[in-house]
PDB file of C-alpha atoms in Angstrom:
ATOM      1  CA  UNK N  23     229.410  88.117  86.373  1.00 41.00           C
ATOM      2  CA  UNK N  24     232.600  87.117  85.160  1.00 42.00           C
ATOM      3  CA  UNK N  25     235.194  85.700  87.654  1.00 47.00           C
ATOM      4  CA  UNK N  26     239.247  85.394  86.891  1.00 53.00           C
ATOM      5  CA  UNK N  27     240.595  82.783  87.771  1.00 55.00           C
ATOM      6  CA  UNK N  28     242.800  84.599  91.062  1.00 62.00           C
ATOM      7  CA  UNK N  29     239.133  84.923  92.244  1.00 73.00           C
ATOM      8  CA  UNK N  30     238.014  81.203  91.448  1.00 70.00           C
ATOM      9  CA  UNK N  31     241.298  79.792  92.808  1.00 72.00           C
ATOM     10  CA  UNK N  32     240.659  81.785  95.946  1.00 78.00           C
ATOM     11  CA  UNK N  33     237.132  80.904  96.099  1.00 79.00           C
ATOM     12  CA  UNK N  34     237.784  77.348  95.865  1.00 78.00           C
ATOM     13  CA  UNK N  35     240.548  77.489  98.026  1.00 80.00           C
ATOM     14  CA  UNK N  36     238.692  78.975 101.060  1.00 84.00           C
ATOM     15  CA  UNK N  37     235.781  76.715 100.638  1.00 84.00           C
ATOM     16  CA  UNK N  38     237.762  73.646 101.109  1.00 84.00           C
ATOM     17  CA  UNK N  39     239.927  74.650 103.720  1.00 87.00           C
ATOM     18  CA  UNK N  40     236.418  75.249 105.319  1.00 87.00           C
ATOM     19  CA  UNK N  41     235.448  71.699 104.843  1.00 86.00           C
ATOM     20  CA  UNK N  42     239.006  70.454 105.418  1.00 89.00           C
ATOM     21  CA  UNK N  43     238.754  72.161 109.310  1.00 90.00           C
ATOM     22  CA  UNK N  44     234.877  71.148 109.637  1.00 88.00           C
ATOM     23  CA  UNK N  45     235.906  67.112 108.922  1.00 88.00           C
ATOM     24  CA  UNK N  46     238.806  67.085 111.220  1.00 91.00           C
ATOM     25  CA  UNK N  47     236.547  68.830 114.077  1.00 90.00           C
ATOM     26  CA  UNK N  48     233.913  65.926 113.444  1.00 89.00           C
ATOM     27  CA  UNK N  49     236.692  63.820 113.140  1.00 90.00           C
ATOM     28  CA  UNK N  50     237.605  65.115 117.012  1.00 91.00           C
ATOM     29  CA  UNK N  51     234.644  64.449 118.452  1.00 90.00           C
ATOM     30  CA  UNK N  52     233.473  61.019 116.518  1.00 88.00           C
ATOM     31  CA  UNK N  53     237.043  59.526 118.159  1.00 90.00           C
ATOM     32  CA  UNK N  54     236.588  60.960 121.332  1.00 90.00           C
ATOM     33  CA  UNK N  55     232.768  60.220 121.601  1.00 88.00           C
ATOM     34  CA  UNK N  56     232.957  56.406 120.289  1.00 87.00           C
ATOM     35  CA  UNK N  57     236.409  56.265 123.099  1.00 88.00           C
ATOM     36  CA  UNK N  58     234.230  57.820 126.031  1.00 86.00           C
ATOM     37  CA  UNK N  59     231.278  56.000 125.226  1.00 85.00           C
ATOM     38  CA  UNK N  60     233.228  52.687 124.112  1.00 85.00           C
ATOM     39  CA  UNK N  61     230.606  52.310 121.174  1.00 86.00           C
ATOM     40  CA  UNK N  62     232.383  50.653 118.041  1.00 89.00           C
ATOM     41  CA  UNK N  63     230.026  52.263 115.227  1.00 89.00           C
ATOM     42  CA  UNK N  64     230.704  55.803 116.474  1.00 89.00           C
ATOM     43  CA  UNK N  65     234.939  54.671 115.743  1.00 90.00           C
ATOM     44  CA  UNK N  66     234.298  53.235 112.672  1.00 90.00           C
ATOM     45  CA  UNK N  67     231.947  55.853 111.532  1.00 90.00           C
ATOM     46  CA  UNK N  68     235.411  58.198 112.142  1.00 90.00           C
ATOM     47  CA  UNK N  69     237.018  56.236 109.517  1.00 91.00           C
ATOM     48  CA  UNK N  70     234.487  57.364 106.698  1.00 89.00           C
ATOM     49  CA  UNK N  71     235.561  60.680 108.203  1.00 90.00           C
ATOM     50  CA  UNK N  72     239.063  60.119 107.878  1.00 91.00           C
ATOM     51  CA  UNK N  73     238.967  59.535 104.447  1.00 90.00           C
ATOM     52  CA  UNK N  74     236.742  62.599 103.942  1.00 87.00           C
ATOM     53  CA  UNK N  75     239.758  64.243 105.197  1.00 88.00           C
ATOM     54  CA  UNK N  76     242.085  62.561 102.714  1.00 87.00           C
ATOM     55  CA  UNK N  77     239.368  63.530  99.501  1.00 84.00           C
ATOM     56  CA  UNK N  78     239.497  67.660 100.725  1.00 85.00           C
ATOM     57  CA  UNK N  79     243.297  67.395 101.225  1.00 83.00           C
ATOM     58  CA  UNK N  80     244.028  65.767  97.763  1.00 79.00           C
ATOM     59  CA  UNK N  81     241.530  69.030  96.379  1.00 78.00           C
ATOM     60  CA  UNK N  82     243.156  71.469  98.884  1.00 79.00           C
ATOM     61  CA  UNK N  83     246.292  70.631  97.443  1.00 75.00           C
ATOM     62  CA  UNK N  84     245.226  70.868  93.685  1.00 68.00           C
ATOM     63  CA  UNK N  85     243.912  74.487  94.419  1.00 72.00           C
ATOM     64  CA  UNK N  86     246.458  75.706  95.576  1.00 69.00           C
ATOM     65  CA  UNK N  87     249.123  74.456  93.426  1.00 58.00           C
ATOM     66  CA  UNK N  88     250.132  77.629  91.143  1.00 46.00           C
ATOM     67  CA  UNK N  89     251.254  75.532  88.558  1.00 46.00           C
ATOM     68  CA  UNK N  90     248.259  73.850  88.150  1.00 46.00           C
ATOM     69  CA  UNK N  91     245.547  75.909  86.740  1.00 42.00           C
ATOM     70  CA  UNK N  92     242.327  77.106  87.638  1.00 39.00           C
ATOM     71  CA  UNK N  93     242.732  73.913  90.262  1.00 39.00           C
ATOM     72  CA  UNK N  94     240.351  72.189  87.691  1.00 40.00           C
ATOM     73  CA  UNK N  95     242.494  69.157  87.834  1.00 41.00           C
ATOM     74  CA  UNK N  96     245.670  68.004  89.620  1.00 39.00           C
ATOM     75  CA  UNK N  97     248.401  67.278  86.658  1.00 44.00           C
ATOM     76  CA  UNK N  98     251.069  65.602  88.673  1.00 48.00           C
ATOM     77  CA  UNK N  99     251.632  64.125  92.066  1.00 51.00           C
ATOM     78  CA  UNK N 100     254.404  63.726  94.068  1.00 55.00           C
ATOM     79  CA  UNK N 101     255.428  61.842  96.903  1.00 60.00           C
ATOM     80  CA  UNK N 102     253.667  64.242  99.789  1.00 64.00           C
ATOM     81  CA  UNK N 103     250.742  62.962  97.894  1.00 65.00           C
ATOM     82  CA  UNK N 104     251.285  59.363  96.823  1.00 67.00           C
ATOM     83  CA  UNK N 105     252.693  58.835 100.332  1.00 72.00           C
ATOM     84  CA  UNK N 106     249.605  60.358 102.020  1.00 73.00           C
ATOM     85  CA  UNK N 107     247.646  57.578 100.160  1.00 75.00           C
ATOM     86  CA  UNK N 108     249.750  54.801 101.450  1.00 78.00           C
ATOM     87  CA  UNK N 109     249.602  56.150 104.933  1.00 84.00           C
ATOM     88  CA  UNK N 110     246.051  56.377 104.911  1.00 83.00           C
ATOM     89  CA  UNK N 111     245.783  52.460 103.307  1.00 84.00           C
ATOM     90  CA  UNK N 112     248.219  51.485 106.354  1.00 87.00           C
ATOM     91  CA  UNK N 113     245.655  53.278 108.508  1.00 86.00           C
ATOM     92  CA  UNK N 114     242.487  52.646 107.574  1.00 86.00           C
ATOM     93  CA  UNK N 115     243.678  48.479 107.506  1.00 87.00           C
ATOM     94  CA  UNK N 116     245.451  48.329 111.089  1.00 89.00           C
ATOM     95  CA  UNK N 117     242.707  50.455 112.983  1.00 88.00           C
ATOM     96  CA  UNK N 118     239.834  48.869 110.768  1.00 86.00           C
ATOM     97  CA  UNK N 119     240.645  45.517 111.062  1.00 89.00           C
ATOM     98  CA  UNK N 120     240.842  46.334 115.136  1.00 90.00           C
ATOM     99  CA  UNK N 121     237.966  47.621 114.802  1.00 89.00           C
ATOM    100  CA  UNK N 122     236.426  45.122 113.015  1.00 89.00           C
ATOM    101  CA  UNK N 123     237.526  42.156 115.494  1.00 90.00           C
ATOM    102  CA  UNK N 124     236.508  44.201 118.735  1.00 88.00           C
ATOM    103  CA  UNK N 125     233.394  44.601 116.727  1.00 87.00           C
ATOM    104  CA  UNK N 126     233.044  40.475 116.170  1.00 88.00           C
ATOM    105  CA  UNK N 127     233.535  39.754 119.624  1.00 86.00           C
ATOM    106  CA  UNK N 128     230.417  42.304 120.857  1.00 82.00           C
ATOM    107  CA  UNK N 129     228.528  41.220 118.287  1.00 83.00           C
ATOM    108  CA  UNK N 130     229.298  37.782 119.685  1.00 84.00           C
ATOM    109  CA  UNK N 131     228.677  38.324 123.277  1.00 80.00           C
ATOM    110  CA  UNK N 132     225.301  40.523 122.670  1.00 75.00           C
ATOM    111  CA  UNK N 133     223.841  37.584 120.623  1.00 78.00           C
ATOM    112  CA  UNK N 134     225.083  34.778 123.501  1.00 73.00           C
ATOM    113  CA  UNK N 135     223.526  36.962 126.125  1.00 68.00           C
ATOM    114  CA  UNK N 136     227.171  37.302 127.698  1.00 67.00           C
ATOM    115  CA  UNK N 137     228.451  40.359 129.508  1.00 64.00           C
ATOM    116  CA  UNK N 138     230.045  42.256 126.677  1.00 64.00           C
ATOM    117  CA  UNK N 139     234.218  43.282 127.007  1.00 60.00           C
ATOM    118  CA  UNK N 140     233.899  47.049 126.458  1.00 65.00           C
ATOM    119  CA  UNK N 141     229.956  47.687 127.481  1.00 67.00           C
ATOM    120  CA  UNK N 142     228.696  50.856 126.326  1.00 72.00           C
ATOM    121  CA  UNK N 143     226.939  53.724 127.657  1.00 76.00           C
ATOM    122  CA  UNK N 144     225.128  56.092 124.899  1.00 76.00           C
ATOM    123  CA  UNK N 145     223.636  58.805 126.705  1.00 78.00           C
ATOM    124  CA  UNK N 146     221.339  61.301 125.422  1.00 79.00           C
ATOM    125  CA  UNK N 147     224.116  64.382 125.283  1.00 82.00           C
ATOM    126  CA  UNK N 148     226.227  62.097 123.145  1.00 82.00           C
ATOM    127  CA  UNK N 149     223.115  61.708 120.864  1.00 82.00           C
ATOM    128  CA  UNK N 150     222.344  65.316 120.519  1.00 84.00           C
ATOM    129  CA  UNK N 151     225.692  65.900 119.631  1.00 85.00           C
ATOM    130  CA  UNK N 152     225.994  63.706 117.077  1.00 84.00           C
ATOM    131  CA  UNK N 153     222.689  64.530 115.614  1.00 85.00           C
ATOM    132  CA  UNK N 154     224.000  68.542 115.701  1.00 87.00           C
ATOM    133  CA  UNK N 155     227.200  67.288 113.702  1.00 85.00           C
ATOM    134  CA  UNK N 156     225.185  65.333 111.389  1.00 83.00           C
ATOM    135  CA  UNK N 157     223.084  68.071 110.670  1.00 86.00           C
ATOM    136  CA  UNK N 158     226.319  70.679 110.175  1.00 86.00           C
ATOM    137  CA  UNK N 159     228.153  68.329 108.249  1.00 83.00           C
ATOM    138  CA  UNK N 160     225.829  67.706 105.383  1.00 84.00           C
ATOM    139  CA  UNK N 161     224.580  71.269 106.014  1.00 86.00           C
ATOM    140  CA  UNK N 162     228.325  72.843 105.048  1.00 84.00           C
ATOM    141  CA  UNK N 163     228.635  69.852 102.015  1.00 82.00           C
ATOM    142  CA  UNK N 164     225.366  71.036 100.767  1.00 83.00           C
ATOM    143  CA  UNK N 165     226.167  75.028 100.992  1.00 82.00           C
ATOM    144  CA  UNK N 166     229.747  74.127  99.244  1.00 80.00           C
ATOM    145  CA  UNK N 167     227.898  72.003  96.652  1.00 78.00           C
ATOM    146  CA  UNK N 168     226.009  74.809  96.053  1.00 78.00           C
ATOM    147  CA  UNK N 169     228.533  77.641  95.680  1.00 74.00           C
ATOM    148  CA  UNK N 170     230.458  75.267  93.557  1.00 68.00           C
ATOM    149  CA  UNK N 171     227.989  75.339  90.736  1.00 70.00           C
ATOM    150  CA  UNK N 172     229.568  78.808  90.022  1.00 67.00           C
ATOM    151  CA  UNK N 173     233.619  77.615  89.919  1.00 66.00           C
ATOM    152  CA  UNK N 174     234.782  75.578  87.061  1.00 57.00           C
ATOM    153  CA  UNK N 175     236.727  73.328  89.575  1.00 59.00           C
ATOM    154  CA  UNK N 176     236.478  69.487  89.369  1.00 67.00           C
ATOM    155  CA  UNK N 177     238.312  68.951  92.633  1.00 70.00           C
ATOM    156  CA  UNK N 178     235.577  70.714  94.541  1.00 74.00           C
ATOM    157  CA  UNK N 179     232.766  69.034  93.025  1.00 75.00           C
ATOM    158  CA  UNK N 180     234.498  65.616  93.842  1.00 75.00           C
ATOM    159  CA  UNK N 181     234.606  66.554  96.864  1.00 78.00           C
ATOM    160  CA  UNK N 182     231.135  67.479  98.039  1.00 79.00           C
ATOM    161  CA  UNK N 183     229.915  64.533  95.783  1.00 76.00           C
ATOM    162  CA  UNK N 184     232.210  62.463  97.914  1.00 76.00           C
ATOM    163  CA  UNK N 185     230.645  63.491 101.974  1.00 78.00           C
ATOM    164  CA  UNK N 186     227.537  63.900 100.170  1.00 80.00           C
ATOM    165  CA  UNK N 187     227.592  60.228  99.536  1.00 76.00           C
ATOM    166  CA  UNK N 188     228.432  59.125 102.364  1.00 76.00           C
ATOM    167  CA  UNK N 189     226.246  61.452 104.360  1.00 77.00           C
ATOM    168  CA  UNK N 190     223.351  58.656 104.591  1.00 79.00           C
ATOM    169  CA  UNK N 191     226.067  56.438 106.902  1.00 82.00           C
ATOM    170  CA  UNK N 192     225.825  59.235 109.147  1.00 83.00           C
ATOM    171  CA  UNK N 193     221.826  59.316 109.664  1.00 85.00           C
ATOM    172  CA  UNK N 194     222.220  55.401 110.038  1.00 85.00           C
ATOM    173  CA  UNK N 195     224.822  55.686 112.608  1.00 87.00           C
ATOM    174  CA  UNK N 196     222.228  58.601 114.541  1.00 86.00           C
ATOM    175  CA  UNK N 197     219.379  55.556 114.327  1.00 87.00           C
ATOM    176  CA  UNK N 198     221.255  52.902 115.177  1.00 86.00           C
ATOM    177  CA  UNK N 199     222.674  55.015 118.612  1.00 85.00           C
ATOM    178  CA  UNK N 200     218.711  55.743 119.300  1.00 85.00           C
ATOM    179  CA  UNK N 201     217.890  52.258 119.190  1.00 86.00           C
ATOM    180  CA  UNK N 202     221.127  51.589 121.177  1.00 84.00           C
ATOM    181  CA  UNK N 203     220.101  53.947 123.914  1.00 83.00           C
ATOM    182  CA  UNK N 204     216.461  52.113 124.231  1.00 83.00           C
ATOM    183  CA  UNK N 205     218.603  49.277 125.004  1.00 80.00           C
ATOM    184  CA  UNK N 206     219.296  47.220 121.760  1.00 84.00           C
ATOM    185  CA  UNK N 207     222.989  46.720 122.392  1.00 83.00           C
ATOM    186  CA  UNK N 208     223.729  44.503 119.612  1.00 86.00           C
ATOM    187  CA  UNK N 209     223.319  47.280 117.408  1.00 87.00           C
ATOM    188  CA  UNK N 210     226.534  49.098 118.024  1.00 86.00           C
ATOM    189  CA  UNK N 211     228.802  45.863 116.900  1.00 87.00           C
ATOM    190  CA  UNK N 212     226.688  44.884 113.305  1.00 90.00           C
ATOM    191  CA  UNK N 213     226.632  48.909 112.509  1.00 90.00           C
ATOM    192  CA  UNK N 214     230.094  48.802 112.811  1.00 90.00           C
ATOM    193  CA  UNK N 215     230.542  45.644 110.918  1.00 91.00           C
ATOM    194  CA  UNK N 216     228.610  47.294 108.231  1.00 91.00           C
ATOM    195  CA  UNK N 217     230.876  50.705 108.138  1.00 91.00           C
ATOM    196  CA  UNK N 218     234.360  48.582 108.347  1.00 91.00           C
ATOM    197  CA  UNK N 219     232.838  46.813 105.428  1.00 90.00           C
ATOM    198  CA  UNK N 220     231.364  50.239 103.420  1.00 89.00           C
ATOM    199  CA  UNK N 221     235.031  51.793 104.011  1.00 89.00           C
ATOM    200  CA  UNK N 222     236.837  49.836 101.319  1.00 87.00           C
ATOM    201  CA  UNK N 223     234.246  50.782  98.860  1.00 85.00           C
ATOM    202  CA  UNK N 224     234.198  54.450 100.150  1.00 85.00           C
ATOM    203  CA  UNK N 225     238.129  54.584  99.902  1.00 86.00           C
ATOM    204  CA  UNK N 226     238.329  52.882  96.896  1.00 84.00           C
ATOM    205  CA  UNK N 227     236.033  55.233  95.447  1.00 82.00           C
ATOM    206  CA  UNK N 228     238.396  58.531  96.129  1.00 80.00           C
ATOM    207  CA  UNK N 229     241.041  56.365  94.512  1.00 77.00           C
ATOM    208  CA  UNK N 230     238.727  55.894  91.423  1.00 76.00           C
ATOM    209  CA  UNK N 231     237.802  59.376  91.044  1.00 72.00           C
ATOM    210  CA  UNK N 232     240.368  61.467  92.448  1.00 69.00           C
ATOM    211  CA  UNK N 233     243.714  59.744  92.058  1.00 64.00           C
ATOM    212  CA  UNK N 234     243.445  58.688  88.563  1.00 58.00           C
ATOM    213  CA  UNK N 235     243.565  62.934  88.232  1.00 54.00           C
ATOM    214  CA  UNK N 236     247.381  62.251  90.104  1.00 51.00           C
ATOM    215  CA  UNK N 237     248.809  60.615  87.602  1.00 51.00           C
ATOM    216  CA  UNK N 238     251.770  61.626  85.680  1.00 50.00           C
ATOM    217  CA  UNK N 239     251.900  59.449  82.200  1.00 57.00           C
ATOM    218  CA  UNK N 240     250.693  60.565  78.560  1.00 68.00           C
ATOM    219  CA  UNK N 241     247.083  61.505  78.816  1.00 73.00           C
ATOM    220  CA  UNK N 242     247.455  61.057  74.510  1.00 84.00           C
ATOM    221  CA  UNK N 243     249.425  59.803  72.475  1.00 84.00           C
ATOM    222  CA  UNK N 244     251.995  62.654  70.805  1.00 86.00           C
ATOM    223  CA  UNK N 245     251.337  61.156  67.770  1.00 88.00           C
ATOM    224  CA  UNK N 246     247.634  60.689  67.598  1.00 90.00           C
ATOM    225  CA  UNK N 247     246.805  65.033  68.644  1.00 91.00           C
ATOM    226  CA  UNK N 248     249.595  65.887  65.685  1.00 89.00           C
ATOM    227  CA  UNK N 249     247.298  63.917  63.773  1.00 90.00           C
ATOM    228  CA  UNK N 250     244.341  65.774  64.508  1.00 91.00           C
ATOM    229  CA  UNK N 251     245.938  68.847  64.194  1.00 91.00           C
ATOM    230  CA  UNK N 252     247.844  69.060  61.115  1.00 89.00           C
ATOM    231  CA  UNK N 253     244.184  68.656  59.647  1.00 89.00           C
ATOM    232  CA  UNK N 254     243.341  72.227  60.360  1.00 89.00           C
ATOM    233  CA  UNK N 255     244.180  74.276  56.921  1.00 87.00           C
ATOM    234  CA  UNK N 256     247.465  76.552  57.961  1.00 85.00           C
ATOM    235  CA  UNK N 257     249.582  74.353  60.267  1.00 87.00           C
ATOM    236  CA  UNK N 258     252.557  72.886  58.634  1.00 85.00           C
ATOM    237  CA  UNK N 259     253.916  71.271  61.589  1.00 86.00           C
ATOM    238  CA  UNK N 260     253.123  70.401  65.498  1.00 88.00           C
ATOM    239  CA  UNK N 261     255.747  69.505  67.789  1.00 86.00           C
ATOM    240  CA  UNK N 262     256.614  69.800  71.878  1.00 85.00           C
ATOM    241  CA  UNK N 263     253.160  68.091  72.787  1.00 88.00           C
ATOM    242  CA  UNK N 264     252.506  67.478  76.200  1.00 83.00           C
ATOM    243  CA  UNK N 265     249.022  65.681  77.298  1.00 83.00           C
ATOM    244  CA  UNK N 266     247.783  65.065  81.222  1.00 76.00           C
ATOM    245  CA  UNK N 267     244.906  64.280  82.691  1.00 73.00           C
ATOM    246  CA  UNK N 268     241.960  61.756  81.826  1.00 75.00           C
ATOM    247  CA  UNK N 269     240.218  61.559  78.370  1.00 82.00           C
ATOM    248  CA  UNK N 270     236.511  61.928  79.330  1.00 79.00           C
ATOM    249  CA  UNK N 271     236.770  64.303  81.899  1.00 75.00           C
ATOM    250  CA  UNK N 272     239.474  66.929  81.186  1.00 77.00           C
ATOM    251  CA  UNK N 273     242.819  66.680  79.503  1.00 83.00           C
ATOM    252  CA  UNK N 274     245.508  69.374  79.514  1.00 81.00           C
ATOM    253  CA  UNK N 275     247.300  69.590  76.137  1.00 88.00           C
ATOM    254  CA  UNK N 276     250.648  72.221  75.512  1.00 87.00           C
ATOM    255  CA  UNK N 277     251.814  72.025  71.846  1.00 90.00           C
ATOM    256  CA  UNK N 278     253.799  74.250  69.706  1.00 89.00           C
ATOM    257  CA  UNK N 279     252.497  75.291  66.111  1.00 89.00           C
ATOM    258  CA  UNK N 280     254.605  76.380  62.650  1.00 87.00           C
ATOM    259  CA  UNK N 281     252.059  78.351  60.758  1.00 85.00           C
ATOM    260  CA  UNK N 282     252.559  79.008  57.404  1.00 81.00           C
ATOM    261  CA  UNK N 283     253.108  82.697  56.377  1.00 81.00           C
ATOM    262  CA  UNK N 284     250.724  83.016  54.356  1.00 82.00           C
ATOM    263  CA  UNK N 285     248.396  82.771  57.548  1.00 80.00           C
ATOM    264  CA  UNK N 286     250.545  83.905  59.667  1.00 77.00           C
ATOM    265  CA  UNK N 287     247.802  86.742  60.395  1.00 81.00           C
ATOM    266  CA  UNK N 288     245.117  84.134  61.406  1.00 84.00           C
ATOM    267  CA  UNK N 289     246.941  82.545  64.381  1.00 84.00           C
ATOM    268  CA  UNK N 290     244.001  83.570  66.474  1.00 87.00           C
ATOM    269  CA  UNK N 291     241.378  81.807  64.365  1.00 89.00           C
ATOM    270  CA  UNK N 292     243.604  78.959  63.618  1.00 88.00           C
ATOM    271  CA  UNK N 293     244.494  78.331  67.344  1.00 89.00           C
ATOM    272  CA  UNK N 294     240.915  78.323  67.988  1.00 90.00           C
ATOM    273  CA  UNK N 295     239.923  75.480  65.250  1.00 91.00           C
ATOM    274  CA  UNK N 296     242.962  73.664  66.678  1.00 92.00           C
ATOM    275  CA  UNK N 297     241.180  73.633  70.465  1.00 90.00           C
ATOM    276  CA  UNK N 298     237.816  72.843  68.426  1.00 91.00           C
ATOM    277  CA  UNK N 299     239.290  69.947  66.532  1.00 91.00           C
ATOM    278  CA  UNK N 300     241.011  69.076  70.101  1.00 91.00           C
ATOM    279  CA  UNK N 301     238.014  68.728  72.137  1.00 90.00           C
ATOM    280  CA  UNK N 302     235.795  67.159  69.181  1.00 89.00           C
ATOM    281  CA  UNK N 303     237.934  64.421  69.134  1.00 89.00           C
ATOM    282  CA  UNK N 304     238.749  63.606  72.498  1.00 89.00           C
ATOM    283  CA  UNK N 305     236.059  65.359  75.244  1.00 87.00           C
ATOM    284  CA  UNK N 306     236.680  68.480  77.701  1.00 86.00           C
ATOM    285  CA  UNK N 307     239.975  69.951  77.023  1.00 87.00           C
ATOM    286  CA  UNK N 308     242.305  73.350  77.923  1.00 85.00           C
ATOM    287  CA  UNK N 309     244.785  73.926  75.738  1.00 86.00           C
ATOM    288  CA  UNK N 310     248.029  76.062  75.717  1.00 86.00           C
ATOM    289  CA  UNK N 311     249.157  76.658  72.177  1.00 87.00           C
ATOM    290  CA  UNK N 312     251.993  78.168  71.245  1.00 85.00           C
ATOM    291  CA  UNK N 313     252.767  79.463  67.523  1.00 84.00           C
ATOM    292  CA  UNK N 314     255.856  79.512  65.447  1.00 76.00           C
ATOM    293  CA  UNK N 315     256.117  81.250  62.117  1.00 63.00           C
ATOM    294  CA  UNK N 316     257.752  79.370  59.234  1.00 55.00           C
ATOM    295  CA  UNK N 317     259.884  81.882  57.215  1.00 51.00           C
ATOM    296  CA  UNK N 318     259.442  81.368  53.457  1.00 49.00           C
ATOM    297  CA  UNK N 319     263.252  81.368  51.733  1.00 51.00           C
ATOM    298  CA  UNK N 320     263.671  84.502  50.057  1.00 50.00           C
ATOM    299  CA  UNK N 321     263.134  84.054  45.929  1.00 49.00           C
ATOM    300  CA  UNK N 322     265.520  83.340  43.504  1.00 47.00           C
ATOM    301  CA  UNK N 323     267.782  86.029  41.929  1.00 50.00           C
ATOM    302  CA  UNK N 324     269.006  85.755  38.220  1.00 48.00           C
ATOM    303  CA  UNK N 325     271.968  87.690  37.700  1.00 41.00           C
ATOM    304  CA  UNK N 326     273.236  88.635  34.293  1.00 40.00           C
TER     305      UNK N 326
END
């Protein structure tokens, strides 16, 4: 069944604003559960959701730019979204590194058998409803991994791959607050060690993968894809080129073509070697070609 891309964008867009409301619910109840209980892990474990947050806005906002198509990839950022990265950097250090030394001094007192400064109380409701988020968290990633198999998107595939992976910090955060509730305190701090120290790789990762995507410069050099396509038999000149994107994974390319006249009636065919040569040389491309006759001068008259 073939699907235009209205349909896709729409698809894609309703699948991440699903995810998008699902993390900030978990989000909810990971802040106010690690606050009520006063357990460190479940608060630090919320900062692995925060950034999940931050990776399905940065797609959300890709899909449902109209001027970037399909939402495959995101072709130029602004300040909403370079801004929302520093924000998040500010956040994730003050209220990890708070964290983090609240975290220390548990860890501290547990091991020197002294009373610790916020003791916890993990209760058996606060287990089951962790375990029932757990469960519906990588249960939604998993259906949205799924449906994305069918949508050309990048951003949504990112995405999932990106709660996916960090879906096994969850199940250790679940064992660690069973062993916790059969008593071993010390547990709580060194999980949470562990996640303050996981959530520089796990942001740095959406930077890797996602923002690289944000970036405005020359995907390729002007220069280097007239190269390439003045090769292709017909084309006597290739001018206007614009490039975005990441070589590798997918690079946007807008050009304008002067065709010859004499094959002036294979534009089609000659717009299709063009994307061929294109993507041979440099990976996944889209292309948006535009073609410009070149008008012969008129012959020669001899007049007598």
């Amino acid at each position: 069944m073939v699907i235009d891309a209205g349909q896709q964008r729409q698809t894609c867009y309703r699948l991440l604003l699903m995810m998008l409301w699902a993390n900030l619910v978990i989000l909810t109840i990971e802040v106010i559960a690690g606050w009520v209980s006063q357990s460190v892990c479940l608060l630090a474990e919320s900062l692995h959701t925060l950034i999940d947050v931050f990776s399905t806005a940065l797609s959300l906002t890709a899909v449902s730019s109209p001027q970037r198509p399909l939402g495959r990839e995101i072709w130029g950022h602004g300040r909403g979204e370079a801004g929302g990265a520093l924000i998040l950097a500010a956040v994730l250090g003050f209220f990890g590194v708070s964290v983090l030394m609240v975290a220390v001094g548990q860890f501290e007192a547990a091991m020197g058998g002294v009373s610790m400064a916020f003791p916890m109380e993990v209760t058996g409701a606060v287990m089951q409803l962790m375990a029932a988020m757990v469960a519906f968290a990588l249960t939604l990633a998993l259906l949205v991994s799924y449906q994305g198999r069918y949508l050309p998107g990048m951003t949504l595939k990112l995405t999932t791959q990106h709660v996916l992976g960090d879906g096994w910090l969850s199940m250790v955060v679940l064992l660690g607050l069973v062993g916790i509730w059969r008593g071993h305190t010390w547990l709580d701090p060194l999980i949470a060690i562990a996640l303050i120290i996981l959530t520089l790789h796990s942001f740095w990762r959406v930077l890797d993968t996602q923002l690289p995507m944000l970036l405005v410069p020359t995907a390729i050099a002007p220069e280097a894809i007239a190269q390439v396509v003045t090769t292709v038999e017909g084309i006597t000149r290739c001018n206007r080129i614009r490039s975005r994107g990441m070589v590798g994974r997918q690079v946007w390319i807008e050009l304008y073509l002067a065709v010859h006249p004499e094959f002036l009636g294979m534009t089609r065919t000659i717009t299709e070697r063009v994307e061929s040569a294109l993507r041979h040389h440099y990976g996944p491309v889209t292309t948006q070609i535009w073609v410009e006759q070149v008008y012969a001068p008129p012959p020669l008259q001899n007049y007598y």
